[in-house]
Amino acid sequence: MKVLFVVRRITIAGEPMGIMQLSAIARKRGWESRVAVSPEALKAVADEAPELVAVSCMSGDYSDLKETIAQLRRSHPELPILLGGPHTTFVPDAVDDVEADGVCIGEGEEAFAEVLERLEQGIRNFSGILNIQTKEQRTAIRPLITDLDALPFIDRDLVYQNSDWKHFKLRSFYTSRGCPYSCAYCFNHGYRRVYHGLGPTYRKRSVDNVIAEILEVTAKYPTEYIRFSDDVFIVRHDEWIEEFADKYSKRVGIPFYCLIKSDIITPELVAVLKKAGCASVCMSIETANEELRSQVLSRKGQNNEQMLRSFDLFNEAGINIYTNSMIGLPHSTIQDELDTIELYLKAKPKCGLFTICVPYPGTELFSYCVKNGLVRADLTHEEINRTSGDYSMLDSFSAKEKEVQKNISLLGTVAVTFPWLKNLITKRLIYLPNNKLFFLIYFLVKNYQFSKYIVPIRYSASDYLRLGFAALKNDAVMFITGKGKNK
């Protein structure tokens, strides 16, 4: 039997680890797995004749994947279709809005196994399976998986064999699930609410289990760099990271990149990460405005002085830093964005990016924006997807302010990389009409800095061209198509 996974797109920005985990479960049961991007889903179904189509959906993908499901239903009315991913966890009523047989909310491994079992028995109806919502029945959420070591290693062949990932010598792993923090722009706050009383939302794999997977993968696929994709790699200096540093350095020895929060950084922790083989980190600034960071984003306990000390510790240790912030936060001004550029220059990251703030429904930030009259309460995902990542959707900004914000999101990276251009950029260029040249400059600078300092990997000339084109296509998709016009 076959399952076809469908995603909106596969990019070198990160492997789709959710469907790779589900594919491992399917293959363990004897199923064949394939993956297709949404524009190719109809052809893939015709070619593969799967017994199940499983669609994975982020909120930003919802509009496109909803239409893909509708097309599949029109052409294959009897084909079982299941929709899952982060979006359905926070919008379970999507089951009434899409032409799928059910939607999965929360962790899907155990529910997915039950779906496969029913199909093996010739049963298409998924009602009554915990975590699966159908048009006929809503079910409860099952407890969280507490023993992550019991899960099979993710199925990398699903993606690596038929995408640019087979040429990319970066491999991603997760060591944990969940996040103990409550950042207003993130879904983790809502995730803990969904799973209240059903187990700890933050769970960690054992060091030995993580290293066993790394050794298995690196023996099969060329690997020069490792990325730990956890929402946050560690939350404190504890026995886990000490054990990891000792075993990883001795048994793996491949440089790695991870995400970490600045307020836990100490000289001792930086030394342990350096010993382990950490060569680069992502440590977000979000904004130079401490009040916005604390009150609007709920990133409490992070002041600029402490943040700069953390950056200094990593820089002194020779661990390169990638940082990011959000442009167009509620109540922010253009001066706040310029102050953030100044903070970047003091922090000295090797790569600094700026993105337009998107308050997705289901987050505390969206609720805050509605309460303060910055967005409509009935704002649909279709409307959000038309502006996501492009111009701000907040009603409090003028068209001119949105244009300047967009320019800062592109040229801010250039100003941080080349400080001698800062005055030209912040005093003149950001006030010009947005254009494709700004995007091209941003693309070249960002990818050069990222590939030289954050994930430095050696490639052949042909691989550089192939991966460079893939990165350009990913970055340009919204800009070139004109998605999110400034209105």
CSV table of C-alpha atoms in Angstrom, one decimal:
chain,number,residue,atom,x,y,z
A,1,MET,CA,0.0,0.0,0.0
A,2,LYS,CA,1.1,3.6,-0.7
A,3,VAL,CA,0.8,6.9,1.0
A,4,LEU,CA,1.5,10.1,-0.8
A,5,PHE,CA,2.5,13.1,1.3
A,6,VAL,CA,1.7,16.5,-0.1
A,7,VAL,CA,3.4,19.8,1.0
A,8,ARG,CA,3.3,23.2,-0.5
A,9,ARG,CA,6.9,23.2,-1.3
A,10,ILE,CA,10.2,21.6,-0.4
A,11,THR,CA,13.1,24.0,0.1
A,12,ILE,CA,16.7,23.9,1.4
A,13,ALA,CA,15.5,26.2,4.2
A,14,GLY,CA,14.7,23.0,6.1
A,15,GLU,CA,13.5,19.4,5.7
A,16,PRO,CA,9.8,18.7,6.3
A,17,MET,CA,10.6,16.6,9.4
A,18,GLY,CA,6.9,16.1,10.3
A,19,ILE,CA,6.0,14.1,7.2
A,20,MET,CA,9.4,12.4,7.4
A,21,GLN,CA,8.5,11.1,10.9
A,22,LEU,CA,5.1,9.9,9.7
A,23,SER,CA,6.7,8.2,6.6
A,24,ALA,CA,9.0,6.3,9.0
A,25,ILE,CA,5.9,5.0,10.8
A,26,ALA,CA,4.2,4.1,7.5
A,27,ARG,CA,7.3,2.2,6.2
A,28,LYS,CA,7.6,0.4,9.5
A,29,ARG,CA,4.1,-1.0,8.7
A,30,GLY,CA,5.1,-2.0,5.2
A,31,TRP,CA,3.7,0.9,3.3
A,32,GLU,CA,5.5,2.7,0.5
A,33,SER,CA,5.9,6.5,0.9
A,34,ARG,CA,6.2,9.3,-1.7
A,35,VAL,CA,6.1,13.0,-1.4
A,36,ALA,CA,4.9,15.7,-3.9
A,37,VAL,CA,4.7,19.5,-3.8
A,38,SER,CA,1.2,20.8,-4.3
A,39,PRO,CA,1.5,21.9,-8.0
A,40,GLU,CA,2.4,18.3,-8.8
A,41,ALA,CA,-0.1,16.5,-6.6
A,42,LEU,CA,-2.6,15.6,-9.3
A,43,LYS,CA,0.1,14.0,-11.5
A,44,ALA,CA,1.7,12.2,-8.5
A,45,VAL,CA,-1.7,10.7,-7.6
A,46,ALA,CA,-2.2,9.5,-11.2
A,47,ASP,CA,1.4,8.1,-11.3
A,48,GLU,CA,1.5,6.5,-7.8
A,49,ALA,CA,-2.2,5.5,-7.2
A,50,PRO,CA,-1.9,5.8,-3.4
A,51,GLU,CA,-4.3,4.4,-0.9
A,52,LEU,CA,-4.0,7.6,1.2
A,53,VAL,CA,-3.0,11.3,0.6
A,54,ALA,CA,-1.7,13.0,3.7
A,55,VAL,CA,-1.3,16.8,3.4
A,56,SER,CA,0.9,18.7,5.8
A,57,CYS,CA,-0.1,22.3,6.3
A,58,MET,CA,1.4,25.4,7.9
A,59,SER,CA,-0.9,28.3,8.4
A,60,GLY,CA,0.8,30.2,5.6
A,61,ASP,CA,0.2,27.3,3.2
A,62,TYR,CA,-3.5,26.8,4.0
A,63,SER,CA,-5.0,28.7,1.0
A,64,ASP,CA,-2.9,26.9,-1.6
A,65,LEU,CA,-3.3,23.4,0.0
A,66,LYS,CA,-7.0,23.9,0.4
A,67,GLU,CA,-7.3,24.3,-3.3
A,68,THR,CA,-5.0,21.4,-4.0
A,69,ILE,CA,-7.3,19.2,-1.8
A,70,ALA,CA,-10.3,20.4,-3.8
A,71,GLN,CA,-8.7,19.5,-7.1
A,72,LEU,CA,-7.8,16.1,-5.8
A,73,ARG,CA,-11.3,15.5,-4.6
A,74,ARG,CA,-12.8,16.5,-7.9
A,75,SER,CA,-10.6,14.2,-9.8
A,76,HIS,CA,-10.5,11.3,-7.3
A,77,PRO,CA,-13.8,11.5,-5.3
A,78,GLU,CA,-13.1,8.1,-3.5
A,79,LEU,CA,-9.5,8.9,-2.5
A,80,PRO,CA,-8.9,9.1,1.3
A,81,ILE,CA,-7.4,12.5,2.1
A,82,LEU,CA,-6.1,13.5,5.6
A,83,LEU,CA,-5.0,17.1,6.5
A,84,GLY,CA,-2.6,17.7,9.3
A,85,GLY,CA,0.2,19.9,10.5
A,86,PRO,CA,0.4,23.0,12.7
A,87,HIS,CA,-2.5,24.8,11.1
A,88,THR,CA,-5.1,22.2,11.9
A,89,THR,CA,-4.0,22.0,15.5
A,90,PHE,CA,-5.0,25.6,16.0
A,91,VAL,CA,-7.9,25.6,13.5
A,92,PRO,CA,-9.5,22.2,14.0
A,93,ASP,CA,-12.7,23.5,12.4
A,94,ALA,CA,-10.8,23.5,9.1
A,95,VAL,CA,-12.4,20.0,8.7
A,96,ASP,CA,-15.6,21.8,7.8
A,97,ASP,CA,-13.8,24.1,5.3
A,98,VAL,CA,-11.8,21.6,3.3
A,99,GLU,CA,-12.7,18.5,1.2
A,100,ALA,CA,-10.7,16.1,3.3
A,101,ASP,CA,-11.9,13.0,5.1
A,102,GLY,CA,-10.4,14.3,8.4
A,103,VAL,CA,-7.9,16.6,10.0
A,104,CYS,CA,-5.3,15.7,12.5
A,105,ILE,CA,-4.7,18.0,15.5
A,106,GLY,CA,-1.6,17.8,17.7
A,107,GLU,CA,0.9,15.1,17.6
A,108,GLY,CA,0.0,12.8,14.8
A,109,GLU,CA,2.2,9.7,15.0
A,110,GLU,CA,-0.3,7.4,17.0
A,111,ALA,CA,-3.3,8.7,15.2
A,112,PHE,CA,-1.6,8.2,11.8
A,113,ALA,CA,-0.8,4.6,12.6
A,114,GLU,CA,-4.5,4.0,13.4
A,115,VAL,CA,-5.5,5.6,10.1
A,116,LEU,CA,-3.2,3.3,8.3
A,117,GLU,CA,-4.5,0.3,10.2
A,118,ARG,CA,-8.1,1.2,9.2
A,119,LEU,CA,-7.1,1.5,5.6
A,120,GLU,CA,-5.4,-1.9,5.7
A,121,GLN,CA,-8.7,-3.3,6.9
A,122,GLY,CA,-10.5,-1.6,4.0
A,123,ILE,CA,-12.2,1.0,6.3
A,124,ARG,CA,-12.1,4.6,4.9
A,125,ASN,CA,-14.0,6.3,7.8
A,126,PHE,CA,-11.6,7.9,10.3
A,127,SER,CA,-14.2,8.9,12.9
A,128,GLY,CA,-13.5,8.0,16.5
A,129,ILE,CA,-9.7,8.1,16.2
A,130,LEU,CA,-8.3,10.3,18.9
A,131,ASN,CA,-6.7,13.5,17.4
A,132,ILE,CA,-8.7,13.0,14.2
A,133,GLN,CA,-11.6,15.4,13.5
A,134,THR,CA,-14.1,14.5,10.9
A,135,LYS,CA,-17.2,16.3,9.7
A,136,GLU,CA,-19.3,13.7,11.5
A,137,GLN,CA,-17.3,13.5,14.8
A,138,ARG,CA,-14.9,15.5,17.0
A,139,THR,CA,-12.6,13.5,19.2
A,140,ALA,CA,-10.5,14.2,22.2
A,141,ILE,CA,-6.7,14.8,22.2
A,142,ARG,CA,-4.6,11.8,23.3
A,143,PRO,CA,-1.7,12.4,25.8
A,144,LEU,CA,1.6,13.6,24.4
A,145,ILE,CA,4.3,11.2,23.5
A,146,THR,CA,6.7,11.3,26.5
A,147,ASP,CA,9.4,8.9,25.3
A,148,LEU,CA,10.7,10.4,22.1
A,149,ASP,CA,13.4,7.7,22.0
A,150,ALA,CA,10.6,5.2,21.2
A,151,LEU,CA,9.9,6.9,17.8
A,152,PRO,CA,11.6,5.6,14.7
A,153,PHE,CA,14.2,7.8,13.1
A,154,ILE,CA,12.7,10.1,10.5
A,155,ASP,CA,12.6,8.7,6.9
A,156,ARG,CA,15.2,10.8,5.1
A,157,ASP,CA,14.9,8.9,1.8
A,158,LEU,CA,11.4,10.3,1.4
A,159,VAL,CA,12.9,13.8,0.7
A,160,TYR,CA,16.6,13.2,0.0
A,161,GLN,CA,16.2,10.9,-2.9
A,162,ASN,CA,14.2,13.3,-5.1
A,163,SER,CA,15.1,16.9,-4.2
A,164,ASP,CA,17.9,19.3,-3.9
A,165,TRP,CA,18.5,17.9,-0.4
A,166,LYS,CA,20.6,15.1,-1.8
A,167,HIS,CA,23.2,17.7,-2.9
A,168,PHE,CA,23.0,19.6,0.4
A,169,LYS,CA,25.6,18.5,2.9
A,170,LEU,CA,23.6,19.9,5.8
A,171,ARG,CA,21.5,17.5,7.8
A,172,SER,CA,18.8,18.5,10.3
A,173,PHE,CA,18.0,16.7,13.6
A,174,TYR,CA,15.7,17.5,16.5
A,175,THR,CA,16.7,16.7,20.1
A,176,SER,CA,13.4,17.8,21.7
A,177,ARG,CA,9.8,18.7,21.2
A,178,GLY,CA,7.9,21.7,22.4
A,179,CYS,CA,9.1,24.9,24.0
A,180,PRO,CA,8.8,26.2,27.6
A,181,TYR,CA,8.6,29.8,26.5
A,182,SER,CA,5.5,31.9,25.8
A,183,CYS,CA,6.5,34.3,23.0
A,184,ALA,CA,3.4,36.1,21.8
A,185,TYR,CA,4.1,35.5,18.1
A,186,CYS,CA,4.6,31.8,18.4
A,187,PHE,CA,2.1,28.9,18.5
A,188,ASN,CA,3.8,27.2,21.5
A,189,HIS,CA,1.7,29.2,24.0
A,190,GLY,CA,-1.5,27.9,22.3
A,191,TYR,CA,0.0,24.4,21.9
A,192,ARG,CA,0.4,24.2,25.7
A,193,ARG,CA,-3.2,25.3,26.1
A,194,VAL,CA,-4.3,22.5,23.7
A,195,TYR,CA,-2.4,19.9,25.7
A,196,HIS,CA,-3.1,21.2,29.2
A,197,GLY,CA,-3.1,18.2,31.6
A,198,LEU,CA,-1.9,15.7,28.9
A,199,GLY,CA,1.8,15.6,29.7
A,200,PRO,CA,4.8,17.8,29.5
A,201,THR,CA,5.0,19.8,26.3
A,202,TYR,CA,8.7,20.2,26.4
A,203,ARG,CA,10.5,16.8,26.1
A,204,LYS,CA,14.0,15.8,25.3
A,205,ARG,CA,15.5,12.8,23.6
A,206,SER,CA,18.4,11.0,25.2
A,207,VAL,CA,21.9,11.9,24.1
A,208,ASP,CA,22.6,8.4,23.0
A,209,ASN,CA,19.4,8.3,20.9
A,210,VAL,CA,20.3,11.5,19.1
A,211,ILE,CA,23.9,10.5,18.4
A,212,ALA,CA,22.8,7.0,17.2
A,213,GLU,CA,20.6,8.8,14.6
A,214,ILE,CA,23.3,11.2,13.6
A,215,LEU,CA,25.8,8.3,13.1
A,216,GLU,CA,23.3,6.4,11.0
A,217,VAL,CA,22.5,9.4,8.7
A,218,THR,CA,26.1,10.6,8.3
A,219,ALA,CA,27.2,7.0,7.3
A,220,LYS,CA,24.7,7.1,4.5
A,221,TYR,CA,24.7,10.8,3.3
A,222,PRO,CA,27.6,13.1,2.9
A,223,THR,CA,27.5,15.6,5.8
A,224,GLU,CA,29.6,18.6,6.6
A,225,TYR,CA,27.4,20.5,8.9
A,226,ILE,CA,24.5,19.6,11.3
A,227,ARG,CA,21.6,21.8,12.2
A,228,PHE,CA,19.6,21.1,15.4
A,229,SER,CA,16.1,22.3,14.5
A,230,ASP,CA,14.6,22.5,18.0
A,231,ASP,CA,12.6,25.6,18.8
A,232,VAL,CA,15.3,26.0,21.4
A,233,PHE,CA,18.2,23.7,21.6
A,234,ILE,CA,18.7,23.9,25.4
A,235,VAL,CA,16.9,25.9,28.1
A,236,ARG,CA,19.5,25.7,30.8
A,237,HIS,CA,23.1,24.5,31.5
A,238,ASP,CA,22.3,21.0,32.8
A,239,GLU,CA,23.5,17.4,32.8
A,240,TRP,CA,22.1,16.8,29.3
A,241,ILE,CA,24.3,19.4,27.6
A,242,GLU,CA,27.3,18.3,29.5
A,243,GLU,CA,26.8,14.7,28.4
A,244,PHE,CA,26.0,15.8,24.9
A,245,ALA,CA,29.2,17.9,24.7
A,246,ASP,CA,31.3,15.0,25.8
A,247,LYS,CA,29.8,12.3,23.6
A,248,TYR,CA,29.1,14.4,20.5
A,249,SER,CA,32.7,15.7,20.4
A,250,LYS,CA,34.2,12.2,20.6
A,251,ARG,CA,31.8,10.2,18.5
A,252,VAL,CA,30.5,12.7,15.8
A,253,GLY,CA,32.8,15.7,15.6
A,254,ILE,CA,30.9,17.5,12.9
A,255,PRO,CA,30.3,21.3,13.4
A,256,PHE,CA,26.7,22.2,14.3
A,257,TYR,CA,24.3,25.1,14.4
A,258,CYS,CA,21.4,25.5,16.9
A,259,LEU,CA,18.9,28.0,18.2
A,260,ILE,CA,19.3,29.5,21.7
A,261,LYS,CA,17.9,32.3,23.8
A,262,SER,CA,20.3,35.0,25.0
A,263,ASP,CA,19.0,35.1,28.6
A,264,ILE,CA,20.5,31.7,29.5
A,265,ILE,CA,24.0,32.4,28.2
A,266,THR,CA,26.9,32.2,30.6
A,267,PRO,CA,30.6,31.9,29.9
A,268,GLU,CA,30.5,28.3,31.2
A,269,LEU,CA,27.6,27.4,28.8
A,270,VAL,CA,29.4,28.9,25.8
A,271,ALA,CA,32.5,26.9,26.8
A,272,VAL,CA,30.5,23.7,26.8
A,273,LEU,CA,28.9,24.4,23.5
A,274,LYS,CA,32.3,25.2,22.0
A,275,LYS,CA,33.6,21.9,23.4
A,276,ALA,CA,30.7,20.0,21.8
A,277,GLY,CA,31.4,21.5,18.3
A,278,CYS,CA,28.9,24.3,18.1
A,279,ALA,CA,30.2,26.6,15.3
A,280,SER,CA,27.2,28.9,14.9
A,281,VAL,CA,24.0,29.8,16.7
A,282,CYS,CA,20.8,31.6,16.0
A,283,MET,CA,20.0,34.1,18.8
A,284,SER,CA,17.1,36.5,18.1
A,285,ILE,CA,17.0,40.1,19.0
A,286,GLU,CA,13.4,40.8,17.7
A,287,THR,CA,13.6,44.5,18.4
A,288,ALA,CA,15.8,47.1,20.1
A,289,ASN,CA,12.7,48.5,21.9
A,290,GLU,CA,12.8,46.7,25.2
A,291,GLU,CA,9.2,47.7,26.1
A,292,LEU,CA,7.9,46.2,22.8
A,293,ARG,CA,10.0,43.1,23.3
A,294,SER,CA,8.6,42.6,26.8
A,295,GLN,CA,5.0,43.8,26.7
A,296,VAL,CA,4.0,43.0,23.1
A,297,LEU,CA,6.2,39.9,22.3
A,298,SER,CA,6.3,38.5,25.9
A,299,ARG,CA,10.0,38.1,25.6
A,300,LYS,CA,10.5,39.1,29.3
A,301,GLY,CA,13.9,39.0,31.0
A,302,GLN,CA,15.8,40.1,27.9
A,303,ASN,CA,17.3,43.6,28.1
A,304,ASN,CA,19.6,45.0,25.5
A,305,GLU,CA,22.6,45.2,27.9
A,306,GLN,CA,22.3,41.5,28.8
A,307,MET,CA,21.7,40.6,25.2
A,308,LEU,CA,24.9,42.3,24.1
A,309,ARG,CA,26.9,40.5,26.7
A,310,SER,CA,25.6,37.2,25.3
A,311,PHE,CA,26.6,38.2,21.8
A,312,ASP,CA,30.0,39.2,23.1
A,313,LEU,CA,30.5,35.8,24.7
A,314,PHE,CA,29.8,33.9,21.5
A,315,ASN,CA,31.9,36.3,19.4
A,316,GLU,CA,34.8,35.9,21.8
A,317,ALA,CA,34.5,32.2,21.6
A,318,GLY,CA,34.6,32.2,17.8
A,319,ILE,CA,31.0,30.9,17.5
A,320,ASN,CA,29.3,32.8,14.6
A,321,ILE,CA,25.9,34.3,15.2
A,322,TYR,CA,22.8,34.6,13.0
A,323,THR,CA,20.2,36.9,14.4
A,324,ASN,CA,16.8,38.2,13.3
A,325,SER,CA,14.1,40.7,14.3
A,326,MET,CA,10.6,41.7,13.3
A,327,ILE,CA,9.8,44.8,11.4
A,328,GLY,CA,6.4,46.5,11.9
A,329,LEU,CA,5.5,45.3,15.4
A,330,PRO,CA,2.3,46.8,16.9
A,331,HIS,CA,3.0,50.4,18.1
A,332,SER,CA,6.5,50.4,16.6
A,333,THR,CA,7.9,53.3,14.6
A,334,ILE,CA,10.5,53.6,11.8
A,335,GLN,CA,12.8,54.9,14.5
A,336,ASP,CA,12.4,51.6,16.4
A,337,GLU,CA,13.5,49.8,13.3
A,338,LEU,CA,16.6,52.1,12.8
A,339,ASP,CA,17.4,51.6,16.5
A,340,THR,CA,17.3,47.8,15.9
A,341,ILE,CA,19.9,48.2,13.1
A,342,GLU,CA,22.1,50.1,15.6
A,343,LEU,CA,21.7,47.3,18.1
A,344,TYR,CA,22.7,44.8,15.5
A,345,LEU,CA,25.9,46.8,14.8
A,346,LYS,CA,26.8,46.7,18.5
A,347,ALA,CA,26.0,42.9,18.7
A,348,LYS,CA,28.2,42.1,15.6
A,349,PRO,CA,26.4,39.1,14.2
A,350,LYS,CA,27.8,37.5,11.1
A,351,CYS,CA,24.3,37.5,9.5
A,352,GLY,CA,21.4,39.7,10.5
A,353,LEU,CA,17.9,39.4,9.0
A,354,PHE,CA,14.7,41.4,9.4
A,355,THR,CA,11.2,40.1,8.6
A,356,ILE,CA,7.8,41.7,8.5
A,357,CYS,CA,5.7,40.8,11.5
A,358,VAL,CA,2.8,38.5,10.8
A,359,PRO,CA,0.3,38.0,13.6
A,360,TYR,CA,-1.3,34.6,12.9
A,361,PRO,CA,-4.7,33.7,14.3
A,362,GLY,CA,-4.2,31.4,17.3
A,363,THR,CA,-1.3,33.4,18.7
A,364,GLU,CA,-1.3,35.8,21.6
A,365,LEU,CA,0.0,38.5,19.2
A,366,PHE,CA,-3.0,38.1,17.0
A,367,SER,CA,-5.3,38.5,20.0
A,368,TYR,CA,-3.4,41.6,21.0
A,369,CYS,CA,-3.7,43.1,17.6
A,370,VAL,CA,-7.4,42.5,17.5
A,371,LYS,CA,-7.9,43.9,21.0
A,372,ASN,CA,-6.0,47.1,20.0
A,373,GLY,CA,-7.8,47.5,16.7
A,374,LEU,CA,-4.7,46.8,14.5
A,375,VAL,CA,-6.3,44.0,12.5
A,376,ARG,CA,-9.8,42.7,12.0
A,377,ALA,CA,-11.0,39.9,14.2
A,378,ASP,CA,-12.4,38.1,11.1
A,379,LEU,CA,-9.2,38.3,9.2
A,380,THR,CA,-9.0,35.1,7.1
A,381,HIS,CA,-5.9,33.0,6.4
A,382,GLU,CA,-6.4,33.7,2.7
A,383,GLU,CA,-6.0,37.5,3.4
A,384,ILE,CA,-3.0,36.8,5.6
A,385,ASN,CA,-1.4,34.6,3.0
A,386,ARG,CA,-1.7,37.4,0.4
A,387,THR,CA,0.5,39.7,2.6
A,388,SER,CA,2.5,37.2,4.7
A,389,GLY,CA,6.2,38.1,4.6
A,390,ASP,CA,5.7,41.1,2.3
A,391,TYR,CA,4.1,44.3,3.5
A,392,SER,CA,2.6,44.7,7.0
A,393,MET,CA,-1.0,43.8,7.4
A,394,LEU,CA,-1.5,46.1,10.5
A,395,ASP,CA,-4.0,48.9,9.9
A,396,SER,CA,-2.0,51.3,12.1
A,397,PHE,CA,0.7,51.9,9.5
A,398,SER,CA,0.4,54.2,6.4
A,399,ALA,CA,1.2,53.0,2.9
A,400,LYS,CA,4.5,55.0,3.1
A,401,GLU,CA,5.5,53.4,6.4
A,402,LYS,CA,4.8,49.9,5.0
A,403,GLU,CA,7.0,50.7,2.0
A,404,VAL,CA,9.8,51.9,4.3
A,405,GLN,CA,9.4,48.8,6.5
A,406,LYS,CA,9.7,46.6,3.4
A,407,ASN,CA,12.9,48.3,2.4
A,408,ILE,CA,14.4,47.9,5.9
A,409,SER,CA,13.5,44.2,5.8
A,410,LEU,CA,15.8,43.9,2.7
A,411,LEU,CA,18.4,46.6,3.2
A,412,GLY,CA,18.8,46.3,6.9
A,413,THR,CA,20.8,43.1,6.3
A,414,VAL,CA,23.1,45.0,4.0
A,415,ALA,CA,23.6,47.8,6.5
A,416,VAL,CA,24.6,45.3,9.2
A,417,THR,CA,27.0,43.5,6.9
A,418,PHE,CA,28.6,46.7,5.5
A,419,PRO,CA,28.3,49.4,8.3
A,420,TRP,CA,29.9,52.0,6.0
A,421,LEU,CA,26.7,51.9,4.0
A,422,LYS,CA,24.5,52.4,7.0
A,423,ASN,CA,24.0,56.1,6.6
A,424,LEU,CA,23.2,55.9,2.9
A,425,ILE,CA,20.7,53.1,3.5
A,426,THR,CA,19.0,54.5,6.6
A,427,LYS,CA,18.9,58.1,5.5
A,428,ARG,CA,18.1,57.7,1.8
A,429,LEU,CA,17.6,54.3,0.2
A,430,ILE,CA,14.8,53.0,2.5
A,431,TYR,CA,12.6,56.0,1.5
A,432,LEU,CA,12.8,55.1,-2.2
A,433,PRO,CA,10.1,53.0,-3.9
A,434,ASN,CA,10.7,49.3,-3.3
A,435,ASN,CA,12.2,47.5,-6.3
A,436,LYS,CA,13.8,44.3,-7.5
A,437,LEU,CA,17.3,45.6,-7.2
A,438,PHE,CA,16.9,45.9,-3.4
A,439,PHE,CA,15.7,42.3,-3.3
A,440,LEU,CA,18.7,41.1,-5.5
A,441,ILE,CA,21.2,42.9,-3.2
A,442,TYR,CA,19.6,41.5,-0.1
A,443,PHE,CA,19.5,37.9,-1.6
A,444,LEU,CA,23.2,38.0,-2.5
A,445,VAL,CA,24.4,39.5,0.8
A,446,LYS,CA,22.2,37.2,2.9
A,447,ASN,CA,23.2,34.0,1.2
A,448,TYR,CA,26.9,34.9,1.1
A,449,GLN,CA,27.0,35.6,4.8
A,450,PHE,CA,24.9,32.6,5.7
A,451,SER,CA,26.9,30.2,3.5
A,452,LYS,CA,30.3,31.6,4.6
A,453,TYR,CA,29.7,32.0,8.4
A,454,ILE,CA,26.6,30.2,9.6
A,455,VAL,CA,26.5,27.0,7.5
A,456,PRO,CA,29.8,26.9,5.7
A,457,ILE,CA,29.8,23.9,3.4
A,458,ARG,CA,32.0,23.1,0.4
A,459,TYR,CA,30.3,22.3,-2.9
A,460,SER,CA,31.2,21.7,-6.5
A,461,ALA,CA,30.5,24.5,-9.0
A,462,SER,CA,27.4,22.7,-10.4
A,463,ASP,CA,26.0,22.1,-6.9
A,464,TYR,CA,26.6,25.8,-6.1
A,465,LEU,CA,24.5,26.8,-9.1
A,466,ARG,CA,21.8,24.2,-8.4
A,467,LEU,CA,21.4,25.2,-4.7
A,468,GLY,CA,21.8,28.9,-5.5
A,469,PHE,CA,18.9,28.7,-7.9
A,470,ALA,CA,16.8,26.8,-5.4
A,471,ALA,CA,17.5,29.5,-2.7
A,472,LEU,CA,16.7,32.2,-5.2
A,473,LYS,CA,13.4,30.6,-6.1
A,474,ASN,CA,12.5,30.2,-2.5
A,475,ASP,CA,13.3,33.8,-1.5
A,476,ALA,CA,11.8,35.3,-4.6
A,477,VAL,CA,8.5,33.5,-4.7
A,478,MET,CA,6.4,36.2,-3.0
A,479,PHE,CA,8.4,39.2,-4.3
A,480,ILE,CA,8.4,38.3,-8.0
A,481,THR,CA,4.8,37.1,-8.0
A,482,GLY,CA,3.7,40.4,-6.5
A,483,LYS,CA,2.0,38.7,-3.5
A,484,GLY,CA,1.0,41.1,-0.8
A,485,LYS,CA,0.9,44.4,-2.8
A,486,ASN,CA,1.1,47.4,-0.5
A,487,LYS,CA,-2.5,48.7,-0.2
